[in-house]
Amino acid sequence: MNKADSERMAGILKSMGYIEAKKELEADLVLYNTCTIRDNAEQKVYSYLGRQVQRKHSLPHLKLVVAGCLAQQEGEALLRRVPEIDLVMGPQHANRLESLLTKVETGNQVVATEEHHILEDLTTARRDSKICGWVNVIYGCNERCTYCVVPAVRGKEQSRTPDAIKKEIEDLAINGYKEITLLGQNIDAYGRDLPGINTNGRRKNTLTDLLYYVHNVKGIERIRFATSHPRYFTERLIRACAELPKICEHFHIPFQSGDNYILKQMARGYSIEKYMRIINNIRSLIPHAAISADVIVGFPGETNQQFKNTLNVLERIGFDHVNTAAYSPRPNTPAALWKNQLSEETKIDRLQEINELVEKIAKQRNERYRNKIEEVLVESINPKDNKQLMGRTRTNRLTFFPKSIINRSINIGETINIKIDSIRSFSLSGTPIN
Ligand code: SAH
Ligand code: SF4
């Protein structure tokens, strides 16, 4: 989500005539698009800012912009802490960057953090990839998980219209993009804020409807979506994914904890049994689907047994990947005020233990690719070895392979069959075949 916002803001800067500087410490304007999901993300911003503030003392024309979730969380307080900043802007204001910078030009310090209706973006994003594009479909979050700062910083849910989304995908296809990833904090909540009921009394404009609506865009070969919330993940959605050939067989569905008591404390709105049912349904319709998730360890009051229940779910499901995090108390969230916080030591120990298990399971899961032929969309040269290309399988496994096949070179953007011959926990290598 932040990457997509960064690409949109970079697109606005480009349309204003800005040119990308080679180095961060040579730029005349520096924009940090910040994250505040955990404390360590927040601390990084202050250390980056520190270096720019040093420069600004001898280069008064240097413009410093702090955008994104930390900007939203801190607002004016950020100006008090770092008075050298010119512009503080929350994520809902990303599309307004040009007009906000115009205000800065008049010599004002500007803070844009008020609740804002996100306008359709008129500039073209400056995208990092020429093959895979992010497409926002819903901004914000209406949940209230007790640990999470997102609703406070990204505001209420705002769905884009199906037509605006389709138009963006068509533009991507015209420009040679082959894969799109539809984005939302809880993407399966898409459309709740849009009007419309079908004749059968069912809500129109669900994520499932959207997938059917955008599926026929010519030129786009692969469609992904993230992140799914177990609470809104329907059987109808799974059936659509099984039926529509462009939807890739990968589902990212965070479960956060394998213990029902902790899930309740987190206010997640589902039980682990419901989560297991979703995964079973996916596997019965799409047996080779890859499943990934997010998990928090060391939530306030989490006992050793409750932590073990999370490890147990990992084993039972056999995830392809899990993003793990130690619980980090966030400002203005209920759980941060509870008295039953765990020590840093316990949290770090649990994080280490779970990471080892995640890696072990991922490697076991990858065995299913050995000697198999996988369809890979070629995305780029391997930055660590320029004799190789890299891309991903439909199940989202990063795959490395040589640059040519028989007597021709392989092109970026091509879809190619790769015979997988070596396996690591989070990536594969193989040989292109005709
Ligand atoms: N909307 C998605 C997740 C968005 S936040 C969902 O509900 O599943 C991305 C991930 O950051 C979360 O899934 C969670 O695992 C992690 N996270 C959020 N707040 C956190 C906190 N206070 N401490 C540690 N991890 C956190
Ligand atoms: Fe929203 Fe909960 Fe996800 Fe945070 S973790 S973004 S509150 S659903």
Coordinates of C-alpha atoms and ligand atoms in Angstrom, one line a residue:
M1 CA 0.0 0.0 0.0
N2 CA 2.8 2.4 0.9
K3 CA 4.7 1.5 -2.2
A4 CA 1.6 2.3 -4.3
D5 CA 1.2 5.6 -2.6
S6 CA 5.0 6.4 -3.2
E7 CA 4.6 5.6 -6.9
R8 CA 1.6 8.0 -7.1
M9 CA 3.5 10.8 -5.3
A10 CA 6.6 10.2 -7.5
G11 CA 4.3 10.5 -10.5
I12 CA 3.0 13.9 -9.3
L13 CA 6.6 15.1 -8.7
K14 CA 7.6 14.0 -12.2
S15 CA 4.6 15.8 -13.8
M16 CA 5.7 18.9 -11.9
G17 CA 9.1 18.7 -13.6
Y18 CA 11.1 17.2 -10.8
I19 CA 13.9 14.8 -11.8
E20 CA 15.0 11.9 -9.6
A21 CA 18.3 12.7 -7.8
K22 CA 20.9 9.9 -7.8
K23 CA 21.4 10.1 -4.1
E24 CA 19.1 11.0 -1.2
L25 CA 21.7 13.4 0.1
E26 CA 21.9 15.3 -3.2
A27 CA 18.2 16.1 -3.7
D28 CA 16.6 19.6 -3.4
L29 CA 13.4 18.0 -2.3
V30 CA 13.2 14.9 -0.1
L31 CA 9.9 13.2 0.6
Y32 CA 9.8 10.4 3.1
N33 CA 6.6 8.2 2.8
T34 CA 6.5 6.8 6.3
C35 CA 5.1 3.8 8.1
T36 CA 4.0 3.6 11.7
I37 CA 2.6 0.1 12.0
R38 CA 5.4 -0.7 14.5
D39 CA 7.7 1.4 16.6
N40 CA 10.9 0.4 14.6
A41 CA 9.4 1.7 11.4
E42 CA 8.7 5.0 13.2
Q43 CA 12.3 5.3 14.6
K44 CA 13.8 4.8 11.2
V45 CA 12.1 7.9 9.9
Y46 CA 13.6 10.0 12.7
S47 CA 17.1 8.8 11.9
Y48 CA 16.7 9.5 8.1
L49 CA 15.3 12.9 8.9
G50 CA 18.2 13.7 11.2
R51 CA 20.6 13.5 8.3
Q52 CA 18.5 15.8 6.1
V53 CA 18.1 18.4 8.9
Q54 CA 21.9 18.6 9.1
R55 CA 22.0 19.4 5.3
K56 CA 19.2 21.9 5.6
H57 CA 21.2 24.0 8.0
S58 CA 23.6 24.8 5.1
L59 CA 21.1 24.5 2.3
P60 CA 18.0 26.5 3.3
H61 CA 16.3 25.9 -0.1
L62 CA 16.1 22.1 0.7
K63 CA 12.5 21.1 1.0
L64 CA 11.6 18.4 3.5
V65 CA 8.3 16.5 3.2
V66 CA 7.0 13.8 5.6
A67 CA 4.1 11.9 4.1
G68 CA 2.2 8.8 5.1
C69 CA 1.1 7.2 8.3
L70 CA 3.7 8.6 10.7
A71 CA 2.9 12.1 9.4
Q72 CA -0.8 11.5 10.0
Q73 CA -0.2 10.1 13.5
E74 CA 2.0 13.0 14.6
G75 CA 0.6 15.9 12.6
E76 CA 1.7 19.3 14.1
A77 CA 3.8 17.5 16.8
L78 CA 6.2 16.5 14.0
L79 CA 6.9 20.2 13.3
R80 CA 7.5 20.8 16.9
R81 CA 9.9 17.8 17.0
V82 CA 11.6 18.6 13.7
P83 CA 11.0 22.3 12.9
E84 CA 13.0 22.1 9.6
I85 CA 10.1 20.1 8.0
D86 CA 8.2 22.0 5.3
L87 CA 5.2 19.8 4.7
V88 CA 3.5 17.1 6.8
M89 CA 0.9 15.2 4.9
G90 CA -1.3 12.1 5.7
P91 CA -1.9 9.2 3.3
Q92 CA -5.3 10.5 2.3
H93 CA -3.6 13.6 0.9
A94 CA -1.1 11.8 -1.4
N95 CA -3.0 12.9 -4.5
R96 CA -2.9 16.6 -3.4
L97 CA 0.9 16.8 -3.3
E98 CA 1.2 19.4 -6.1
S99 CA -1.2 21.9 -4.5
L100 CA 0.4 21.3 -1.0
L101 CA 3.9 22.0 -2.5
T102 CA 2.6 25.2 -4.1
K103 CA 1.6 26.3 -0.6
V104 CA 5.0 25.5 0.7
E105 CA 6.5 27.6 -2.1
T106 CA 4.9 30.7 -0.6
G107 CA 7.1 30.1 2.5
N108 CA 4.6 28.4 4.7
Q109 CA 5.0 25.3 6.7
V110 CA 2.0 23.1 5.8
V111 CA 0.2 20.3 7.7
A112 CA -2.4 18.3 5.8
T113 CA -3.9 15.7 8.1
E114 CA -7.6 16.4 8.2
E115 CA -10.1 13.6 7.2
H116 CA -10.2 13.9 3.4
H117 CA -12.2 12.4 0.6
I118 CA -9.7 10.7 -1.6
L119 CA -10.0 12.2 -5.1
E120 CA -9.3 10.2 -8.2
D121 CA -5.7 10.7 -9.2
L122 CA -5.2 12.6 -12.5
T123 CA -1.5 12.1 -12.8
T124 CA 0.1 8.9 -13.8
A125 CA 2.0 7.0 -11.1
R126 CA 5.8 6.6 -11.7
R127 CA 5.8 2.9 -11.3
D128 CA 9.0 0.9 -10.4
S129 CA 8.0 -2.1 -12.4
K130 CA 7.0 -2.1 -16.1
I131 CA 5.3 -5.5 -15.8
C132 CA 3.5 -5.6 -12.5
G133 CA 1.3 -2.7 -11.3
W134 CA -0.5 -2.0 -8.0
V135 CA -4.1 -0.8 -8.3
N136 CA -5.8 0.6 -5.2
V137 CA -9.4 -0.5 -4.9
I138 CA -10.2 0.5 -1.3
Y139 CA -8.5 2.9 1.0
G140 CA -8.7 3.0 4.8
C141 CA -10.1 0.5 7.3
N142 CA -13.3 0.3 9.3
E143 CA -12.2 -2.4 11.8
R144 CA -11.0 -1.7 15.3
C145 CA -8.3 -4.3 16.0
T146 CA -7.1 -3.4 19.5
Y147 CA -3.4 -3.3 18.6
C148 CA -3.6 -1.5 15.3
V149 CA -2.9 2.1 14.3
V150 CA -4.2 1.8 10.7
P151 CA -7.8 3.0 11.2
A152 CA -6.5 6.1 13.0
V153 CA -4.0 7.0 10.3
R154 CA -5.7 5.8 7.1
G155 CA -9.2 6.8 8.0
K156 CA -12.5 5.3 7.0
E157 CA -13.0 2.9 4.1
Q158 CA -13.3 4.5 0.7
S159 CA -13.9 2.3 -2.3
R160 CA -13.0 3.5 -5.8
T161 CA -15.7 2.9 -8.4
P162 CA -15.5 -0.2 -10.5
D163 CA -15.2 2.0 -13.6
A164 CA -12.3 4.0 -12.2
I165 CA -10.5 0.8 -11.3
K166 CA -11.1 -0.8 -14.7
K167 CA -9.9 2.3 -16.5
E168 CA -6.6 2.2 -14.6
I169 CA -6.1 -1.4 -15.4
E170 CA -6.9 -0.8 -19.1
D171 CA -4.3 2.0 -19.1
L172 CA -1.8 -0.4 -17.5
A173 CA -2.5 -3.0 -20.2
I174 CA -2.0 -0.4 -23.0
N175 CA 1.4 0.4 -21.5
G176 CA 2.5 -3.3 -21.6
Y177 CA 1.7 -4.3 -18.0
K178 CA 0.9 -8.0 -17.6
E179 CA 0.1 -8.4 -13.9
I180 CA -2.0 -6.3 -11.5
T181 CA -2.4 -6.5 -7.8
L182 CA -5.5 -5.0 -6.4
L183 CA -4.9 -3.4 -3.1
G184 CA -6.8 -2.7 0.1
Q185 CA -6.2 -3.0 3.9
N186 CA -9.1 -5.4 3.9
I187 CA -9.7 -5.9 0.2
D188 CA -12.6 -8.3 0.7
A189 CA -14.5 -5.5 2.4
Y190 CA -14.5 -3.7 -1.0
G191 CA -17.6 -1.9 -2.0
R192 CA -19.4 -1.8 1.4
D193 CA -19.5 2.0 1.0
L194 CA -20.7 2.0 -2.6
P195 CA -24.5 2.1 -3.3
G196 CA -26.3 -0.7 -5.1
I197 CA -28.2 -3.9 -4.4
N198 CA -28.7 -6.7 -7.0
T199 CA -32.2 -8.0 -8.0
N200 CA -31.6 -11.0 -5.8
G201 CA -31.2 -8.7 -2.8
R202 CA -27.4 -9.2 -2.6
R203 CA -25.0 -6.3 -2.4
K204 CA -23.6 -5.2 -5.7
N205 CA -20.0 -4.2 -6.1
T206 CA -18.3 -6.8 -3.8
L207 CA -14.7 -7.8 -4.5
T208 CA -16.1 -10.9 -6.3
D209 CA -18.2 -8.7 -8.6
L210 CA -15.1 -6.5 -9.2
L211 CA -13.0 -9.5 -10.1
Y212 CA -15.6 -10.6 -12.8
Y213 CA -15.8 -7.0 -14.0
V214 CA -12.1 -6.4 -14.5
H215 CA -11.2 -9.9 -15.6
N216 CA -11.6 -9.3 -19.4
V217 CA -9.1 -6.5 -19.7
K218 CA -7.0 -7.6 -22.7
G219 CA -3.3 -7.8 -22.2
I220 CA -3.5 -8.4 -18.5
E221 CA -2.5 -12.0 -17.8
R222 CA -2.5 -12.2 -14.1
I223 CA -4.6 -10.7 -11.3
R224 CA -3.7 -10.8 -7.6
F225 CA -5.3 -9.1 -4.6
A226 CA -4.2 -8.4 -1.0
T227 CA -4.9 -8.2 1.9
S228 CA -7.9 -10.4 2.7
H229 CA -9.6 -10.3 6.1
P230 CA -11.0 -13.7 7.3
R231 CA -14.2 -11.9 8.4
Y232 CA -15.1 -11.0 4.9
F233 CA -13.7 -13.9 2.9
T234 CA -16.7 -15.5 1.2
E235 CA -17.2 -18.9 -0.5
R236 CA -18.4 -17.0 -3.5
L237 CA -15.0 -15.3 -3.7
I238 CA -13.2 -18.6 -3.6
R239 CA -15.4 -20.0 -6.3
A240 CA -14.7 -16.9 -8.5
C241 CA -11.0 -17.4 -8.0
A242 CA -11.3 -21.0 -9.0
E243 CA -13.3 -20.1 -12.1
L244 CA -11.5 -17.1 -13.4
P245 CA -8.3 -18.1 -15.2
K246 CA -6.3 -14.9 -14.6
I247 CA -6.7 -14.9 -10.8
C248 CA -3.5 -16.3 -9.4
E249 CA -3.6 -19.2 -6.9
H250 CA -2.2 -17.2 -4.0
F251 CA -4.2 -16.0 -1.0
H252 CA -2.8 -13.7 1.7
I253 CA -5.1 -14.0 4.7
P254 CA -3.7 -12.9 8.0
F255 CA -4.9 -14.7 11.1
Q256 CA -2.8 -12.9 13.7
S257 CA -3.2 -15.5 16.4
G258 CA -4.0 -19.2 16.6
D259 CA -5.8 -18.8 20.0
N260 CA -9.4 -17.9 20.2
Y261 CA -9.1 -16.0 23.5
I262 CA -6.3 -13.8 22.0
L263 CA -8.3 -13.3 18.8
K264 CA -11.1 -12.0 21.0
Q265 CA -8.8 -9.6 22.8
M266 CA -7.6 -8.4 19.5
A267 CA -11.2 -7.9 18.4
R268 CA -10.6 -9.7 15.1
G269 CA -14.2 -10.9 14.8
Y270 CA -13.6 -14.6 13.9
S271 CA -12.4 -17.8 15.5
I272 CA -9.6 -20.0 14.4
E273 CA -12.1 -22.6 13.4
K274 CA -13.7 -20.2 10.9
Y275 CA -10.2 -19.4 9.6
M276 CA -9.5 -23.1 9.1
R277 CA -12.8 -23.5 7.3
I278 CA -11.8 -20.8 4.8
I279 CA -8.4 -22.5 4.1
N280 CA -10.1 -25.9 3.7
N281 CA -12.6 -24.4 1.3
I282 CA -9.8 -22.8 -0.7
R283 CA -7.9 -26.1 -0.8
S284 CA -10.9 -28.1 -1.8
L285 CA -11.5 -25.9 -4.9
I286 CA -7.9 -24.8 -5.7
P287 CA -5.7 -27.6 -4.2
H288 CA -2.3 -26.2 -5.3
A289 CA -3.1 -22.7 -4.0
A290 CA -0.4 -21.0 -1.9
I291 CA -1.5 -19.5 1.4
S292 CA 0.3 -16.8 3.3
A293 CA -0.6 -14.9 6.4
D294 CA 0.4 -12.3 9.0
V295 CA 0.9 -13.2 12.7
I296 CA 1.6 -11.2 15.8
V297 CA 3.4 -12.8 18.7
G298 CA 3.7 -11.5 22.3
F299 CA 0.3 -9.7 22.3
P300 CA -0.5 -8.4 25.8
G301 CA -1.3 -11.4 28.1
E302 CA -0.3 -14.1 25.6
T303 CA 0.6 -17.2 27.6
N304 CA 3.1 -19.7 26.5
Q305 CA 0.2 -22.1 25.7
Q306 CA -1.6 -19.5 23.6
F307 CA 1.7 -18.8 21.7
K308 CA 2.0 -22.6 21.2
N309 CA -1.6 -22.6 19.8
T310 CA -0.3 -20.2 17.1
L311 CA 2.6 -22.5 16.3
N312 CA 0.2 -25.3 16.1
V313 CA -1.9 -23.5 13.4
L314 CA 1.2 -22.9 11.4
E315 CA 1.9 -26.7 11.4
R316 CA -1.6 -27.7 10.7
I317 CA -2.1 -25.3 7.8
G318 CA 1.4 -25.5 6.3
F319 CA 1.8 -21.9 5.1
D320 CA 3.9 -21.0 2.1
H321 CA 4.8 -17.8 3.9
V322 CA 4.0 -15.9 7.1
N323 CA 4.9 -12.3 7.9
T324 CA 5.6 -12.4 11.6
A325 CA 5.9 -9.5 14.1
A326 CA 6.4 -9.0 17.8
Y327 CA 3.6 -7.0 19.2
S328 CA 4.5 -3.3 19.3
P329 CA 2.3 -0.9 21.4
R330 CA 1.0 1.9 19.2
P331 CA -0.3 5.3 20.3
N332 CA -4.0 5.7 20.7
T333 CA -4.8 2.0 20.5
P334 CA -6.5 0.1 23.4
A335 CA -4.1 -2.7 23.8
A336 CA -1.2 -0.3 24.4
L337 CA -2.8 0.8 27.6
W338 CA -3.3 -2.7 29.1
K339 CA -1.3 -3.6 32.1
N340 CA -0.4 -7.2 31.0
Q341 CA 2.3 -6.3 28.5
L342 CA 5.0 -9.0 27.9
S343 CA 8.7 -8.3 28.3
E344 CA 10.7 -7.5 25.2
E345 CA 12.8 -10.6 25.9
T346 CA 9.7 -12.9 25.7
K347 CA 8.5 -11.2 22.6
I348 CA 11.9 -11.5 20.8
D349 CA 12.2 -15.2 21.9
R350 CA 8.8 -16.0 20.6
L351 CA 9.5 -14.2 17.3
Q352 CA 12.7 -16.1 16.8
E353 CA 11.0 -19.4 17.5
I354 CA 8.1 -18.7 15.2
N355 CA 10.4 -17.5 12.4
E356 CA 12.4 -20.7 12.5
L357 CA 9.1 -22.7 12.1
V358 CA 7.9 -20.4 9.3
E359 CA 11.1 -21.1 7.4
K360 CA 11.0 -24.8 8.0
I361 CA 7.4 -25.2 6.8
A362 CA 8.0 -22.9 3.8
K363 CA 10.8 -25.1 2.7
Q364 CA 8.8 -28.3 3.1
R365 CA 6.0 -26.7 1.1
N366 CA 8.4 -25.8 -1.6
E367 CA 9.3 -29.4 -2.1
R368 CA 6.1 -29.7 -4.1
Y369 CA 7.7 -27.7 -6.9
R370 CA 10.8 -29.9 -7.3
N371 CA 11.1 -31.2 -10.9
K372 CA 7.7 -29.6 -11.7
I373 CA 7.2 -27.2 -14.6
E374 CA 5.9 -23.8 -13.4
E375 CA 4.6 -20.8 -15.4
V376 CA 6.7 -17.8 -14.5
L377 CA 6.1 -14.2 -15.6
V378 CA 9.6 -12.6 -16.2
E379 CA 9.8 -9.4 -14.1
S380 CA 13.5 -8.3 -14.2
I381 CA 17.1 -9.2 -14.1
N382 CA 18.2 -10.7 -10.8
P383 CA 19.8 -7.7 -9.0
K384 CA 22.2 -10.0 -7.2
D385 CA 23.3 -11.9 -10.4
N386 CA 22.9 -10.1 -13.7
K387 CA 23.4 -13.4 -15.6
Q388 CA 20.0 -14.5 -14.3
L389 CA 16.4 -13.3 -14.7
M390 CA 13.7 -13.5 -12.1
G391 CA 10.0 -13.7 -11.9
R392 CA 7.2 -15.3 -9.9
T393 CA 5.1 -18.4 -10.2
R394 CA 1.4 -18.0 -10.2
T395 CA 1.5 -19.0 -6.6
N396 CA 3.9 -16.0 -6.0
R397 CA 7.1 -17.9 -5.5
L398 CA 10.1 -15.9 -6.5
T399 CA 12.0 -17.9 -9.2
F400 CA 15.5 -17.4 -10.7
F401 CA 16.6 -18.8 -14.0
P402 CA 19.1 -18.3 -16.9
K403 CA 18.6 -15.5 -19.4
S404 CA 18.2 -17.6 -22.5
I405 CA 16.5 -20.7 -23.8
I406 CA 18.0 -22.9 -26.6
N407 CA 19.1 -20.3 -29.0
R408 CA 17.2 -17.1 -28.0
S409 CA 17.2 -14.6 -25.1
I410 CA 14.2 -14.5 -22.9
N411 CA 12.4 -11.1 -22.7
I412 CA 11.2 -9.3 -19.6
G413 CA 7.4 -9.5 -19.6
E414 CA 7.3 -12.9 -21.2
T415 CA 5.6 -15.8 -19.6
I416 CA 7.8 -18.8 -19.7
N417 CA 7.8 -22.4 -18.4
I418 CA 10.5 -23.2 -15.9
K419 CA 11.5 -26.6 -14.7
I420 CA 12.3 -26.2 -11.0
D421 CA 15.5 -27.8 -9.9
S422 CA 16.5 -26.2 -6.7
I423 CA 14.6 -25.1 -3.7
R424 CA 15.1 -22.7 -0.8
S425 CA 12.7 -21.6 1.9
F426 CA 11.5 -18.5 0.0
S427 CA 12.7 -18.9 -3.5
L428 CA 13.2 -21.4 -6.3
S429 CA 15.6 -21.8 -9.2
G430 CA 15.1 -23.6 -12.5
T431 CA 15.7 -24.0 -16.2
P432 CA 13.6 -22.5 -18.9
I433 CA 12.1 -25.1 -21.2
N434 CA 10.3 -24.8 -24.5
Ligands
SAH1 N1 -5.6 -5.2 7.3 C1 -4.7 -6.3 7.4 C2 -3.4 -6.0 8.0 C3 -2.8 -4.6 7.9 S1 -1.5 -4.2 9.0 C4 -5.4 -7.4 8.4 O1 -6.2 -7.0 9.2 O2 -5.1 -8.5 8.3 C5 -0.2 -5.4 8.5 C6 0.2 -6.3 9.6 O3 0.9 -5.6 10.6 C7 -0.9 -6.9 10.4 O4 -1.5 -8.0 9.7 C8 -0.3 -7.3 11.7 O5 0.2 -8.6 11.7 C9 0.9 -6.3 11.8 N2 0.6 -5.3 12.9 C10 -0.3 -4.4 12.9 N3 -0.3 -3.7 14.1 C11 0.7 -4.3 14.8 C12 1.3 -4.0 16.1 N4 0.8 -3.1 16.9 N5 2.3 -4.8 16.5 C13 2.8 -5.7 15.7 N6 2.4 -6.0 14.5 C14 1.3 -5.3 14.0
SF4_2 FE1 -7.8 -2.8 10.1 FE2 -7.4 -4.7 11.9 FE3 -6.1 -4.8 9.6 FE4 -5.4 -3.0 11.4 S1 -5.2 -5.2 11.6 S2 -5.7 -2.7 9.2 S3 -7.5 -2.5 12.3 S4 -8.3 -5.0 10.0

